[in-house]
């Protein structure tokens, strides 16, 4: 019996995946990955904002905007009084009036208190604010941290991602200053 001639199997090539972006017109041939990163940042930012608002509502403070929640957390950080300018600096926010509006809202809710020494106004979490932030922490542990099932490898990846985000925030700040000077 004669052997059938060998036929070569067709070469299967994987299709090249298009970058997943929100603005295809911005994709650069030098770094399509940057557009992918920006889309991921948009989606992650919106998910994060939704999360902090819902977590804070579960902790007892409803009808807050994401910035209000983040300002409360920063004011509570290390239980030290903070000035408006310090809060804006650490949170990398130029528009002090936006943070000031959040502070006034939080003061009116009784979770942040203000004190004045000369011309300087400082802000700190009240007892009610500290209790709310502690309740938020408990809900965060239950709903987010436990669901993450992080091991050493994942925690290392998250730490590296945090480092990369800090580097990229510096790059965006530099690019913003350059664009402002055009």
Short mmCIF file of C-alpha atoms in Angstrom, two decimals, residues 11-181:
data_model
loop_
_atom_site.label_atom_id
_atom_site.label_comp_id
_atom_site.label_asym_id
_atom_site.label_seq_id
_atom_site.Cartn_x
_atom_site.Cartn_y
_atom_site.Cartn_z
CA UNK A 11 -0.42 27.72 9.11
CA UNK A 12 -2.78 29.19 11.63
CA UNK A 13 -2.02 32.74 12.50
CA UNK A 14 -3.59 34.40 15.41
CA UNK A 15 -5.37 37.59 14.54
CA UNK A 16 -3.61 40.64 15.84
CA UNK A 17 -5.73 42.07 18.59
CA UNK A 18 -6.69 45.66 18.14
CA UNK A 19 -6.03 47.83 21.12
CA UNK A 20 -9.05 48.35 23.34
CA UNK A 21 -9.40 52.12 23.45
CA UNK A 22 -12.07 54.73 23.93
CA UNK A 23 -10.71 57.20 21.38
CA UNK A 24 -9.25 55.47 18.33
CA UNK A 25 -8.33 58.84 16.84
CA UNK A 26 -5.78 59.30 19.65
CA UNK A 27 -3.95 55.98 19.17
CA UNK A 28 -0.30 56.70 18.50
CA UNK A 29 1.82 54.37 16.39
CA UNK A 30 4.56 55.00 18.97
CA UNK A 31 2.43 53.72 21.86
CA UNK A 32 -1.00 52.23 21.28
CA UNK A 33 -0.53 50.87 24.79
CA UNK A 34 -0.87 54.39 26.20
CA UNK A 35 -4.34 54.66 24.66
CA UNK A 36 -5.19 51.25 26.11
CA UNK A 37 -3.93 52.44 29.49
CA UNK A 38 -6.03 55.61 29.29
CA UNK A 39 -9.16 53.62 28.49
CA UNK A 40 -8.41 51.25 31.37
CA UNK A 41 -7.86 54.26 33.62
CA UNK A 42 -11.21 55.77 32.60
CA UNK A 43 -13.08 52.53 33.26
CA UNK A 44 -11.22 51.82 36.51
CA UNK A 45 -11.67 55.40 37.71
CA UNK A 46 -15.41 55.30 37.15
CA UNK A 47 -15.68 51.90 38.85
CA UNK A 48 -13.59 53.16 41.77
CA UNK A 49 -15.74 56.28 42.12
CA UNK A 50 -18.91 54.20 42.07
CA UNK A 51 -17.39 51.88 44.67
CA UNK A 52 -16.36 54.62 47.15
CA UNK A 53 -19.79 56.27 46.93
CA UNK A 54 -21.65 52.99 47.53
CA UNK A 55 -19.29 51.92 50.28
CA UNK A 56 -19.69 55.26 52.05
CA UNK A 57 -23.48 55.05 51.66
CA UNK A 58 -23.35 51.60 53.29
CA UNK A 59 -21.24 53.16 56.06
CA UNK A 60 -24.01 55.68 56.71
CA UNK A 61 -23.23 58.75 54.59
CA UNK A 62 -25.46 58.90 51.55
CA UNK A 63 -25.53 61.41 48.70
CA UNK A 64 -21.81 62.13 48.67
CA UNK A 65 -19.82 62.67 45.50
CA UNK A 66 -16.63 60.64 45.02
CA UNK A 67 -14.45 63.65 45.85
CA UNK A 68 -16.34 64.18 49.12
CA UNK A 69 -15.53 60.61 50.16
CA UNK A 70 -11.88 60.95 49.19
CA UNK A 71 -11.54 64.27 51.03
CA UNK A 72 -13.05 62.72 54.17
CA UNK A 73 -10.53 59.88 53.97
CA UNK A 74 -7.65 62.30 53.52
CA UNK A 75 -8.81 64.55 56.35
CA UNK A 76 -8.97 61.43 58.54
CA UNK A 77 -5.50 60.27 57.47
CA UNK A 78 -3.15 60.00 60.46
CA UNK A 79 -5.58 62.00 62.63
CA UNK A 80 -3.78 65.30 61.99
CA UNK A 81 -5.31 68.64 61.14
CA UNK A 82 -5.05 69.52 57.45
CA UNK A 83 -5.12 72.83 55.61
CA UNK A 84 -7.03 73.22 52.35
CA UNK A 85 -3.78 73.76 50.46
CA UNK A 86 -2.28 70.58 51.95
CA UNK A 87 -5.32 68.52 50.98
CA UNK A 88 -5.20 69.84 47.42
CA UNK A 89 -1.46 69.27 47.17
CA UNK A 90 -1.57 65.66 48.37
CA UNK A 91 -4.61 64.83 46.23
CA UNK A 92 -3.07 66.63 43.21
CA UNK A 93 -6.08 68.91 42.74
CA UNK A 94 -5.59 72.40 41.31
CA UNK A 95 -9.12 73.69 41.85
CA UNK A 96 -9.14 74.51 45.55
CA UNK A 97 -12.75 75.68 45.35
CA UNK A 98 -13.86 72.12 44.49
CA UNK A 99 -12.15 70.71 47.58
CA UNK A 100 -13.39 73.65 49.66
CA UNK A 101 -16.97 72.83 48.58
CA UNK A 102 -16.45 69.20 49.70
CA UNK A 103 -15.04 70.37 53.04
CA UNK A 104 -18.04 72.66 53.64
CA UNK A 105 -20.37 69.78 52.81
CA UNK A 106 -18.54 67.44 55.19
CA UNK A 107 -18.52 70.09 57.95
CA UNK A 108 -22.28 70.57 57.52
CA UNK A 109 -22.75 66.79 57.86
CA UNK A 110 -20.79 66.85 61.12
CA UNK A 111 -18.05 64.44 59.98
CA UNK A 112 -15.36 67.10 59.61
CA UNK A 113 -14.68 70.01 61.92
CA UNK A 114 -12.77 73.17 61.22
CA UNK A 115 -10.68 75.37 63.47
CA UNK A 116 -9.08 78.72 62.86
CA UNK A 117 -5.75 79.94 64.12
CA UNK A 118 -5.17 83.46 62.86
CA UNK A 119 -5.82 83.39 59.14
CA UNK A 120 -5.23 79.66 58.84
CA UNK A 121 -8.15 77.22 58.81
CA UNK A 122 -7.50 73.55 59.45
CA UNK A 123 -9.79 70.56 59.11
CA UNK A 124 -9.99 67.29 61.03
CA UNK A 125 -12.38 64.39 61.26
CA UNK A 126 -14.89 64.63 64.08
CA UNK A 127 -15.71 61.66 66.29
CA UNK A 128 -18.66 60.92 63.98
CA UNK A 129 -16.36 61.21 60.96
CA UNK A 130 -13.82 58.82 62.45
CA UNK A 131 -16.58 56.32 63.25
CA UNK A 132 -17.91 56.57 59.69
CA UNK A 133 -14.45 56.06 58.22
CA UNK A 134 -13.96 53.04 60.49
CA UNK A 135 -17.30 51.58 59.32
CA UNK A 136 -16.21 52.23 55.70
CA UNK A 137 -13.00 50.30 56.42
CA UNK A 138 -14.97 47.33 57.75
CA UNK A 139 -17.22 47.28 54.68
CA UNK A 140 -14.17 47.63 52.42
CA UNK A 141 -12.56 44.60 54.09
CA UNK A 142 -15.75 42.57 53.72
CA UNK A 143 -16.75 43.53 50.17
CA UNK A 144 -13.49 44.34 48.42
CA UNK A 145 -10.42 42.95 50.16
CA UNK A 146 -11.87 39.52 50.95
CA UNK A 147 -13.27 39.22 47.40
CA UNK A 148 -9.85 40.03 45.96
CA UNK A 149 -8.29 36.87 47.43
CA UNK A 150 -4.88 38.51 47.12
CA UNK A 151 -1.80 36.38 47.58
CA UNK A 152 1.80 37.59 47.74
CA UNK A 153 2.10 37.58 43.94
CA UNK A 154 -1.05 39.61 43.38
CA UNK A 155 -0.13 42.05 46.14
CA UNK A 156 3.28 42.50 44.51
CA UNK A 157 1.56 43.20 41.15
CA UNK A 158 -0.79 45.70 42.79
CA UNK A 159 2.19 47.45 44.40
CA UNK A 160 3.97 47.62 41.03
CA UNK A 161 0.82 48.98 39.41
CA UNK A 162 0.58 51.66 42.12
CA UNK A 163 4.21 52.63 41.44
CA UNK A 164 3.54 52.82 37.72
CA UNK A 165 0.46 54.99 38.30
CA UNK A 166 2.55 57.43 40.36
CA UNK A 167 5.16 57.59 37.58
CA UNK A 168 2.48 58.16 34.95
CA UNK A 169 0.77 60.84 37.05
CA UNK A 170 4.07 62.72 37.01
CA UNK A 171 4.25 62.33 33.24
CA UNK A 172 0.69 63.63 32.84
CA UNK A 173 1.51 66.60 35.12
CA UNK A 174 4.56 67.41 33.02
CA UNK A 175 2.55 67.07 29.80
CA UNK A 176 -0.17 69.34 31.26
CA UNK A 177 2.41 72.03 32.05
CA UNK A 178 3.81 71.73 28.54
CA UNK A 179 0.35 71.97 26.96
CA UNK A 180 -0.49 74.99 29.13
CA UNK A 181 2.55 76.81 27.77
#
